[in-house]
Amino acid sequence: MTHPLVIAGSGLAGYNLAREFRKLDRDTPLMILSRDAAGFYSKPMLSNALSANRTAESLVMKSADKMAGEVLATIRPQVEIASIEAANRIAVLTSGERIAYRDLVLAIGADPIRLPIGGDGAADILSVNDLDDFARFAARLDGATRVVVLGAGLIGCEFANDMLARRIAPTVIDIAAWPLGRLLPEAAAAWFRQQLEAAGVTFRMKISATTVERNGDAYRVTLDDGSVLDADLVLSAVGLRPRTALASAAGLTVNRGIRVDRLLATSDAHIHALGDCAEVEGLVLPFVMPIMHQARALAATLAGKPTPVAYPAMPVVVKTPACPTVVCPPAANAEGSWQIQPQPDGEGGLEGGVEAQFLAPDGTLLGFALLGAATARKQALTTRTPAALG
């Protein structure tokens, strides 16, 4: 009997790998293990579901049963791997059940980072990292008008913009000097902040929360400058940490994520990783496009044709309708500087949008940020930007 290819995780990474694999191999037994109900949904849709008037239930595009038929797999919802016996190729579930595998793929995602915040309301701080989280968040929004968002990165800004559709006035706080601090140069971020504040978002930058105290049915958030914000709800969106504990306990090499090579193989040749939990040549990229490229490459490898993953230039679309934004960040070690580009009308680029280019000393384009009307330049600049992983 042939042991199955086992995929741990039923998110975008796990299901897209299953779909790509089935295009190449219809016969190898396939099993998908899921910590939740295993319905297929798009996680990026969580941060703009409110304005689309979507519920947690309506975000599910296909049930586990339908996905099982589509990818010809045995899908096991509500189960989790407790340990891996790599030498024997055995995955041990928390129930004690032992599952033998031909190959194991870890598509187990990442956990929200929790800030060290005190106070009797700290345990009530919400984060949204999956469908169940979103259901709890949406239920708590009933009647809320004041929400404090911890984190002015991509997810924090997207949720803040989305809450405007519910007539909620969000206040976003961050220790960074400006919003989207890891993606935008200061001048572009200033314009981004201006647009979102005009729409109803408040930003408090260079500041952090120290305590969250219950105040009846609401909360009082104390900041490190001594000021206090009243809130009906506190949402944390300060980032994700790849789930590496399972891999580490199995003796696999981990760093920021589960370390894999260009074939997405871990330090054990029969265990692979992709998605938010994986670190590929030092890169941990929790975005849709890297996942799609990983899934295609790994599917080919697992079907018998070793295929190294490669990343083209992959612009990130920030879902903030109050300020449409596209960013293609330069490599972390890139030498160069951000330059604000004049718009075609010659007005400096600060009226209808902003175009910022990250240029090498010789003038080569290494990255870009486009805001407002300048997002129309996305395709033109993408074709000039070098591959993220060639």
Short mmCIF file of C-alpha atoms in Angstrom, two decimals:
data_model
loop_
_atom_site.label_atom_id
_atom_site.label_comp_id
_atom_site.label_asym_id
_atom_site.label_seq_id
_atom_site.Cartn_x
_atom_site.Cartn_y
_atom_site.Cartn_z
CA MET A 1 0.00 0.00 0.00
CA THR A 2 1.30 3.44 -0.97
CA HIS A 3 1.39 5.87 1.92
CA PRO A 4 -0.28 9.24 1.19
CA LEU A 5 1.16 12.63 0.58
CA VAL A 6 0.01 14.39 3.75
CA ILE A 7 -0.57 18.16 3.79
CA ALA A 8 -0.90 19.73 7.23
CA GLY A 9 -3.00 22.85 6.76
CA SER A 10 -6.08 23.79 4.75
CA GLY A 11 -5.40 27.44 4.10
CA LEU A 12 -4.44 29.02 0.77
CA ALA A 13 -1.06 27.28 0.86
CA GLY A 14 -2.35 23.80 1.61
CA TYR A 15 -5.32 23.82 -0.75
CA ASN A 16 -3.48 25.47 -3.62
CA LEU A 17 -0.71 22.90 -3.32
CA ALA A 18 -3.33 20.14 -3.45
CA ARG A 19 -4.91 21.65 -6.56
CA GLU A 20 -1.57 22.06 -8.33
CA PHE A 21 -0.47 18.56 -7.37
CA ARG A 22 -3.65 17.00 -8.74
CA LYS A 23 -3.01 18.66 -12.11
CA LEU A 24 0.15 16.56 -12.32
CA ASP A 25 -0.66 13.42 -10.32
CA ARG A 26 -4.16 11.95 -10.11
CA ASP A 27 -3.16 8.69 -8.45
CA THR A 28 -1.04 9.26 -5.37
CA PRO A 29 -3.20 9.14 -2.21
CA LEU A 30 -3.60 12.60 -0.72
CA MET A 31 -4.61 13.52 2.82
CA ILE A 32 -5.20 17.02 4.19
CA LEU A 33 -5.20 17.62 7.95
CA SER A 34 -6.91 20.75 9.22
CA ARG A 35 -7.11 22.34 12.66
CA ASP A 36 -10.47 23.88 11.75
CA ALA A 37 -13.53 22.87 9.72
CA ALA A 38 -11.39 22.81 6.54
CA GLY A 39 -13.72 24.95 4.44
CA PHE A 40 -11.95 26.82 1.65
CA TYR A 41 -11.83 30.60 1.98
CA SER A 42 -9.40 33.34 1.08
CA LYS A 43 -7.67 34.63 4.21
CA PRO A 44 -6.81 38.02 2.61
CA MET A 45 -10.55 38.69 2.33
CA LEU A 46 -10.86 38.87 6.11
CA SER A 47 -9.51 42.43 6.24
CA ASN A 48 -12.09 43.87 3.83
CA ALA A 49 -15.08 41.66 4.62
CA LEU A 50 -16.96 44.33 6.58
CA SER A 51 -17.23 46.77 3.68
CA ALA A 52 -18.30 43.87 1.45
CA ASN A 53 -21.00 43.00 4.01
CA ARG A 54 -19.65 39.47 4.33
CA THR A 55 -20.09 37.16 7.30
CA ALA A 56 -17.75 34.39 8.34
CA GLU A 57 -20.16 31.87 6.86
CA SER A 58 -20.45 33.64 3.52
CA LEU A 59 -16.66 33.87 3.17
CA VAL A 60 -16.46 30.08 2.85
CA MET A 61 -16.41 29.33 -0.87
CA LYS A 62 -16.38 25.53 -0.66
CA SER A 63 -16.96 23.07 2.15
CA ALA A 64 -14.45 20.42 3.15
CA ASP A 65 -16.57 17.79 1.37
CA LYS A 66 -16.55 19.75 -1.88
CA MET A 67 -12.82 20.32 -1.63
CA ALA A 68 -12.28 16.61 -1.00
CA GLY A 69 -14.05 15.83 -4.25
CA GLU A 70 -12.22 18.55 -6.15
CA VAL A 71 -8.70 17.51 -5.14
CA LEU A 72 -9.44 13.79 -4.71
CA ALA A 73 -8.25 13.81 -1.12
CA THR A 74 -9.17 12.53 2.29
CA ILE A 75 -9.72 15.66 4.37
CA ARG A 76 -9.59 15.40 8.14
CA PRO A 77 -11.08 18.48 9.84
CA GLN A 78 -10.53 19.40 13.49
CA VAL A 79 -7.29 17.44 13.85
CA GLU A 80 -3.75 18.55 14.59
CA ILE A 81 -0.31 17.00 14.46
CA ALA A 82 1.25 16.74 17.91
CA SER A 83 4.62 15.36 16.81
CA ILE A 84 6.52 14.02 13.83
CA GLU A 85 8.63 10.87 13.86
CA ALA A 86 10.73 11.87 10.88
CA ALA A 87 12.90 8.74 10.82
CA ASN A 88 9.79 6.55 10.48
CA ARG A 89 7.76 9.03 8.39
CA ILE A 90 4.96 9.08 10.95
CA ALA A 91 2.77 12.05 11.92
CA VAL A 92 1.25 11.61 15.38
CA LEU A 93 -2.04 13.45 15.97
CA THR A 94 -3.04 14.98 19.30
CA SER A 95 -5.52 12.10 19.62
CA GLY A 96 -2.63 9.63 19.50
CA GLU A 97 -3.50 8.40 16.01
CA ARG A 98 -0.42 7.63 13.91
CA ILE A 99 -0.43 8.49 10.20
CA ALA A 100 2.27 7.11 7.92
CA TYR A 101 3.21 9.40 5.02
CA ARG A 102 5.17 9.20 1.79
CA ASP A 103 5.94 12.91 2.12
CA LEU A 104 4.70 15.47 4.62
CA VAL A 105 4.07 19.11 3.78
CA LEU A 106 3.79 21.67 6.56
CA ALA A 107 1.43 24.47 5.54
CA ILE A 108 0.62 25.33 9.14
CA GLY A 109 0.76 29.11 8.91
CA ALA A 110 1.65 31.63 11.58
CA ASP A 111 0.35 32.93 14.90
CA PRO A 112 -0.44 36.56 15.75
CA ILE A 113 2.25 38.24 17.81
CA ARG A 114 0.98 39.19 21.27
CA LEU A 115 2.33 42.39 22.81
CA PRO A 116 3.28 42.44 26.51
CA ILE A 117 0.34 44.56 27.65
CA GLY A 118 -0.91 44.66 31.23
CA GLY A 119 -4.34 45.26 32.71
CA ASP A 120 -7.43 43.18 33.36
CA GLY A 121 -8.66 43.76 29.80
CA ALA A 122 -5.51 42.54 28.06
CA ALA A 123 -6.91 39.03 27.64
CA ASP A 124 -9.87 40.52 25.73
CA ILE A 125 -7.66 41.95 22.97
CA LEU A 126 -8.70 40.34 19.69
CA SER A 127 -6.67 39.39 16.65
CA VAL A 128 -7.95 38.10 13.32
CA ASN A 129 -5.89 35.34 11.76
CA ASP A 130 -8.54 32.90 10.55
CA LEU A 131 -12.24 32.48 9.92
CA ASP A 132 -13.12 31.68 13.54
CA ASP A 133 -11.22 34.77 14.70
CA PHE A 134 -13.16 36.90 12.22
CA ALA A 135 -16.48 35.53 13.45
CA ARG A 136 -15.62 36.54 17.02
CA PHE A 137 -14.40 39.96 15.87
CA ALA A 138 -17.51 40.66 13.79
CA ALA A 139 -19.81 39.63 16.65
CA ARG A 140 -18.03 42.00 19.04
CA LEU A 141 -18.41 44.90 16.61
CA ASP A 142 -22.19 45.04 17.10
CA GLY A 143 -22.87 48.41 18.68
CA ALA A 144 -19.19 49.40 18.73
CA THR A 145 -18.22 52.89 17.61
CA ARG A 146 -14.67 53.20 19.00
CA VAL A 147 -11.99 50.65 18.19
CA VAL A 148 -8.29 50.86 19.01
CA VAL A 149 -6.06 49.04 16.53
CA LEU A 150 -2.60 48.04 17.72
CA GLY A 151 -0.32 48.16 14.70
CA ALA A 152 -0.15 50.47 11.68
CA GLY A 153 1.23 47.89 9.28
CA LEU A 154 -0.58 46.44 6.30
CA ILE A 155 -3.18 44.42 8.22
CA GLY A 156 -3.84 47.10 10.83
CA CYS A 157 -4.42 49.74 8.16
CA GLU A 158 -6.63 47.44 6.10
CA PHE A 159 -8.85 46.61 9.08
CA ALA A 160 -9.01 50.28 10.10
CA ASN A 161 -10.14 51.29 6.62
CA ASP A 162 -12.65 48.43 6.53
CA MET A 163 -14.27 49.43 9.83
CA LEU A 164 -15.20 52.81 8.37
CA ALA A 165 -17.98 50.97 6.50
CA ARG A 166 -19.56 50.23 9.89
CA ARG A 167 -19.36 53.90 10.94
CA ILE A 168 -16.65 52.97 13.44
CA ALA A 169 -13.97 55.53 14.24
CA PRO A 170 -10.74 53.49 14.57
CA THR A 171 -7.63 54.82 16.27
CA VAL A 172 -4.45 53.13 15.07
CA ILE A 173 -1.36 53.23 17.28
CA ASP A 174 2.19 52.11 16.50
CA ILE A 175 5.72 52.64 17.75
CA ALA A 176 6.82 53.38 14.16
CA ALA A 177 7.15 56.95 12.90
CA TRP A 178 4.62 56.51 10.11
CA PRO A 179 2.00 54.02 8.82
CA LEU A 180 3.14 51.10 6.67
CA GLY A 181 6.60 51.78 8.03
CA ARG A 182 8.11 48.62 6.52
CA LEU A 183 6.65 49.26 3.09
CA LEU A 184 6.51 53.01 2.40
CA PRO A 185 9.08 55.82 2.48
CA GLU A 186 8.19 58.72 4.76
CA ALA A 187 6.85 61.09 2.10
CA ALA A 188 4.53 58.46 0.63
CA ALA A 189 3.41 57.39 4.10
CA ALA A 190 2.54 60.98 4.96
CA TRP A 191 0.21 61.14 1.97
CA PHE A 192 -1.26 57.73 2.84
CA ARG A 193 -1.93 58.89 6.40
CA GLN A 194 -3.56 62.08 5.14
CA GLN A 195 -6.01 60.16 2.95
CA LEU A 196 -7.02 57.68 5.66
CA GLU A 197 -7.40 60.40 8.27
CA ALA A 198 -9.63 62.36 5.89
CA ALA A 199 -11.80 59.24 5.66
CA GLY A 200 -12.09 58.91 9.46
CA VAL A 201 -9.08 56.96 10.74
CA THR A 202 -6.97 58.47 13.53
CA PHE A 203 -3.26 57.61 13.79
CA ARG A 204 -1.14 57.87 16.92
CA MET A 205 2.45 57.19 15.94
CA LYS A 206 5.67 56.74 17.95
CA ILE A 207 3.62 55.42 20.84
CA SER A 208 2.55 52.10 22.36
CA ALA A 209 -0.12 50.70 24.68
CA THR A 210 0.94 49.74 28.19
CA THR A 211 -2.34 48.56 29.72
CA VAL A 212 -5.90 47.71 28.69
CA GLU A 213 -8.41 47.94 31.57
CA ARG A 214 -12.05 46.94 31.54
CA ASN A 215 -14.40 49.87 31.99
CA GLY A 216 -17.89 48.39 32.26
CA ASP A 217 -18.64 46.98 28.82
CA ALA A 218 -15.82 49.02 27.30
CA TYR A 219 -12.07 49.49 27.77
CA ARG A 220 -9.54 52.13 28.70
CA VAL A 221 -6.26 51.88 26.82
CA THR A 222 -3.35 53.65 28.50
CA LEU A 223 -0.48 54.68 26.24
CA ASP A 224 3.16 55.07 27.21
CA ASP A 225 2.88 58.88 27.23
CA GLY A 226 0.21 58.64 29.93
CA SER A 227 -2.72 59.46 27.65
CA VAL A 228 -5.83 57.27 27.65
CA LEU A 229 -8.08 56.08 24.83
CA ASP A 230 -11.63 54.84 25.44
CA ALA A 231 -12.61 51.91 23.25
CA ASP A 232 -15.42 49.44 22.76
CA LEU A 233 -12.93 46.94 21.33
CA VAL A 234 -9.16 46.53 20.98
CA LEU A 235 -7.77 44.75 17.92
CA SER A 236 -4.14 43.65 17.71
CA ALA A 237 -2.55 43.61 14.25
CA VAL A 238 1.16 43.82 15.02
CA GLY A 239 2.31 40.96 12.83
CA LEU A 240 2.63 37.21 12.60
CA ARG A 241 5.18 34.70 13.86
CA PRO A 242 5.62 31.51 11.77
CA ARG A 243 4.62 28.32 13.56
CA THR A 244 7.93 26.54 13.99
CA ALA A 245 7.51 24.57 17.24
CA LEU A 246 6.34 21.35 15.56
CA ALA A 247 9.24 21.39 13.10
CA SER A 248 11.77 22.26 15.78
CA ALA A 249 10.60 19.42 18.02
CA ALA A 250 11.02 17.06 15.07
CA GLY A 251 14.65 18.10 14.71
CA LEU A 252 14.14 20.22 11.59
CA THR A 253 16.13 23.41 11.08
CA VAL A 254 14.20 26.56 11.97
CA ASN A 255 15.07 30.23 12.05
CA ARG A 256 12.43 32.94 11.70
CA GLY A 257 10.41 30.28 9.89
CA ILE A 258 10.84 26.62 9.00
CA ARG A 259 13.96 26.75 6.85
CA VAL A 260 13.59 25.23 3.40
CA ASP A 261 15.70 25.21 0.26
CA ARG A 262 14.59 26.27 -3.21
CA LEU A 263 12.81 22.92 -3.56
CA LEU A 264 10.92 23.85 -0.36
CA ALA A 265 12.47 20.84 1.38
CA THR A 266 13.34 21.09 5.05
CA SER A 267 16.44 19.50 6.55
CA ASP A 268 14.52 16.20 6.16
CA ALA A 269 14.14 15.27 2.49
CA HIS A 270 10.60 13.92 3.00
CA ILE A 271 9.25 16.96 4.83
CA HIS A 272 8.51 20.20 3.00
CA ALA A 273 7.04 23.54 4.06
CA LEU A 274 5.33 26.43 2.31
CA GLY A 275 3.22 29.47 3.08
CA ASP A 276 3.40 31.68 6.15
CA CYS A 277 5.42 29.13 8.14
CA ALA A 278 8.22 28.73 5.59
CA GLU A 279 11.50 30.61 5.27
CA VAL A 280 12.95 30.38 1.76
CA GLU A 281 16.54 31.57 1.52
CA GLY A 282 15.97 33.98 4.37
CA LEU A 283 12.63 35.24 3.02
CA VAL A 284 9.41 34.92 4.99
CA LEU A 285 6.71 36.40 2.75
CA PRO A 286 3.14 36.14 4.12
CA PHE A 287 1.48 37.23 0.88
CA VAL A 288 -0.65 35.51 -1.74
CA MET A 289 1.72 35.66 -4.73
CA PRO A 290 4.67 33.92 -3.04
CA ILE A 291 2.29 31.18 -1.88
CA MET A 292 1.06 30.61 -5.44
CA HIS A 293 4.60 30.33 -6.80
CA GLN A 294 5.55 27.98 -3.97
CA ALA A 295 2.52 25.77 -4.57
CA ARG A 296 3.24 25.36 -8.28
CA ALA A 297 6.92 24.59 -7.77
CA LEU A 298 6.38 22.18 -4.88
CA ALA A 299 3.59 20.36 -6.69
CA ALA A 300 5.95 19.66 -9.58
CA THR A 301 8.67 18.49 -7.20
CA LEU A 302 6.33 16.16 -5.33
CA ALA A 303 5.04 14.80 -8.66
CA GLY A 304 8.55 13.76 -9.60
CA LYS A 305 10.00 16.78 -11.39
CA PRO A 306 12.27 18.74 -9.00
CA THR A 307 11.42 22.40 -9.54
CA PRO A 308 13.13 25.21 -7.60
CA VAL A 309 10.79 28.01 -6.58
CA ALA A 310 11.40 31.42 -8.14
CA TYR A 311 9.76 34.72 -7.36
CA PRO A 312 9.29 37.45 -9.96
CA ALA A 313 8.71 41.01 -8.83
CA MET A 314 5.55 40.69 -6.72
CA PRO A 315 3.75 43.96 -5.95
CA VAL A 316 1.56 43.93 -2.85
CA VAL A 317 -1.87 45.55 -3.20
CA VAL A 318 -2.89 47.20 0.08
CA LYS A 319 -6.66 46.98 0.51
CA THR A 320 -7.30 50.53 1.68
CA PRO A 321 -9.89 52.10 -0.65
CA ALA A 322 -9.44 55.47 1.09
CA CYS A 323 -5.95 55.44 -0.40
CA PRO A 324 -5.34 52.80 -3.09
CA THR A 325 -1.76 51.61 -2.59
CA VAL A 326 0.58 49.20 -4.37
CA VAL A 327 4.04 48.45 -3.00
CA CYS A 328 6.90 46.38 -4.39
CA PRO A 329 9.49 46.65 -1.63
CA PRO A 330 13.19 46.46 -2.48
CA ALA A 331 15.23 43.60 -1.07
CA ALA A 332 16.13 44.07 2.59
CA ASN A 333 19.82 44.50 1.78
CA ALA A 334 19.36 46.61 -1.35
CA GLU A 335 21.64 49.63 -1.72
CA GLY A 336 19.87 52.74 -2.89
CA SER A 337 17.34 55.35 -1.84
CA TRP A 338 13.69 56.28 -2.25
CA GLN A 339 12.98 59.03 -4.75
CA ILE A 340 9.59 60.76 -5.14
CA GLN A 341 8.82 60.99 -8.85
CA PRO A 342 7.09 64.00 -10.40
CA GLN A 343 3.70 63.14 -11.91
CA PRO A 344 3.10 63.63 -15.66
CA ASP A 345 1.26 66.88 -14.97
CA GLY A 346 4.42 68.27 -13.36
CA GLU A 347 2.69 69.09 -10.07
CA GLY A 348 5.04 67.08 -7.86
CA GLY A 349 2.89 64.01 -7.32
CA LEU A 350 1.12 65.11 -4.14
CA GLU A 351 -2.29 66.04 -5.51
CA GLY A 352 -3.82 62.90 -6.98
CA GLY A 353 -1.24 60.39 -5.84
CA VAL A 354 2.38 59.60 -5.12
CA GLU A 355 4.93 57.58 -7.06
CA ALA A 356 8.07 56.62 -5.16
CA GLN A 357 10.89 54.64 -6.74
CA PHE A 358 13.70 52.90 -4.88
CA LEU A 359 16.73 53.46 -7.09
CA ALA A 360 20.18 51.90 -6.94
CA PRO A 361 23.16 54.30 -7.11
CA ASP A 362 23.31 53.68 -10.87
CA GLY A 363 19.62 54.52 -11.28
CA THR A 364 18.35 50.94 -11.61
CA LEU A 365 14.80 50.49 -10.30
CA LEU A 366 14.81 48.07 -7.34
CA GLY A 367 11.35 48.72 -5.89
CA PHE A 368 8.43 51.11 -5.92
CA ALA A 369 5.41 52.45 -4.05
CA LEU A 370 2.34 53.80 -5.83
CA LEU A 371 -0.52 55.63 -4.12
CA GLY A 372 -3.78 57.05 -5.40
CA ALA A 373 -3.88 57.74 -9.14
CA ALA A 374 -0.27 56.60 -9.44
CA THR A 375 -1.36 52.96 -8.96
CA ALA A 376 -2.11 52.99 -12.71
CA ARG A 377 1.66 52.67 -13.15
CA LYS A 378 1.79 49.26 -11.45
CA GLN A 379 2.32 47.13 -14.56
CA ALA A 380 4.80 49.50 -16.17
CA LEU A 381 7.05 49.51 -13.11
CA THR A 382 6.65 45.81 -12.32
CA THR A 383 8.18 44.88 -15.67
CA ARG A 384 11.26 46.98 -14.81
CA THR A 385 11.73 45.60 -11.29
CA PRO A 386 14.13 42.68 -10.71
CA ALA A 387 12.90 39.30 -9.54
CA ALA A 388 12.56 38.87 -5.78
CA LEU A 389 14.14 35.41 -6.03
CA GLY A 390 15.52 34.60 -9.44
#
